[in-house]
Amino acid sequence: MIPIVSIVGKSDIGKTTLIEKLLPELTRRGYRIATVKHDVHGFEVDREGKDSWRHKKAGAHTVVISSPHKIALIRDEEKDLTLEEIREKFIREVDLILSEGYKKDVQPKIEVFRKGKYKELLCTKEDNLIAVISDQAFDMGVPCFFLDDIKGVASFIEKRFLTAQKGRDVILKVNGKTVPLNPFVKGFLTHTLQGMLTSLKGCDAPSTLDLHMEGIGKE
């Protein structure tokens, strides 16, 4: 499962700037990063008069714009999606998701704080605060980094969320929902499926396995 870290803080505190600095540092270390920006006011990414804009205005529920190097998706949603829902629906083939905002979501949070702008932090440990980045020290029971310590923050994220992800992992989904698995069940599934694969042609030394089953509850 792709880990999520939310960069939070009050308005104009430097959340976007922090993400801009973290991205090249994490990318330099070989990680693929996705970002999610929360906009409570709504937004438009298309331009009036463009073909894709006309498709959407004509009633398309989903519009995909595709080119040889980029792809974009615009679709209607009935509610504000959680970060977990966004991850499950839209994000693949990355090592980490950095979100900007989502202070009310349950995901781990790193708060940016500047003493000259506000008097107190936005989050506490009860809000799943895992670190603070600030121009002053805090005794919050979580690590505190200076604003310019980008390598330190990147190393903290790497150690806590990325290094631990390396190696084997097993994800089970039933009816589209992820089912938590303990280490014993993960090991059992891994060894069982590996044993089955050894008897099949063209399945030598698999590194990943995707298994999809339908109609298993029907007689």
mmCIF file of C-alpha atoms in Angstrom, residues 169-172 179-190:
data_model
loop_
_atom_site.group_PDB
_atom_site.id
_atom_site.type_symbol
_atom_site.label_atom_id
_atom_site.label_comp_id
_atom_site.label_asym_id
_atom_site.label_seq_id
_atom_site.Cartn_x
_atom_site.Cartn_y
_atom_site.Cartn_z
ATOM 1 C CA ASP A 169 4.462 -7.073 0.425
ATOM 2 C CA VAL A 170 1.067 -8.657 -0.107
ATOM 3 C CA ILE A 171 -2.139 -6.665 -0.609
ATOM 4 C CA LEU A 172 -5.538 -8.386 -0.586
ATOM 5 C CA VAL A 179 -8.213 -6.340 3.819
ATOM 6 C CA PRO A 180 -5.525 -5.962 6.526
ATOM 7 C CA LEU A 181 -3.171 -8.953 6.656
ATOM 8 C CA ASN A 182 -0.885 -9.992 9.481
ATOM 9 C CA PRO A 183 2.654 -11.271 8.727
ATOM 10 C CA PHE A 184 1.607 -14.936 9.018
ATOM 11 C CA VAL A 185 -1.153 -14.605 6.412
ATOM 12 C CA LYS A 186 1.129 -12.612 4.102
ATOM 13 C CA GLY A 187 3.769 -15.325 4.345
ATOM 14 C CA PHE A 188 1.223 -18.093 3.808
ATOM 15 C CA LEU A 189 -0.172 -16.459 0.674
ATOM 16 C CA THR A 190 3.301 -15.730 -0.683
#
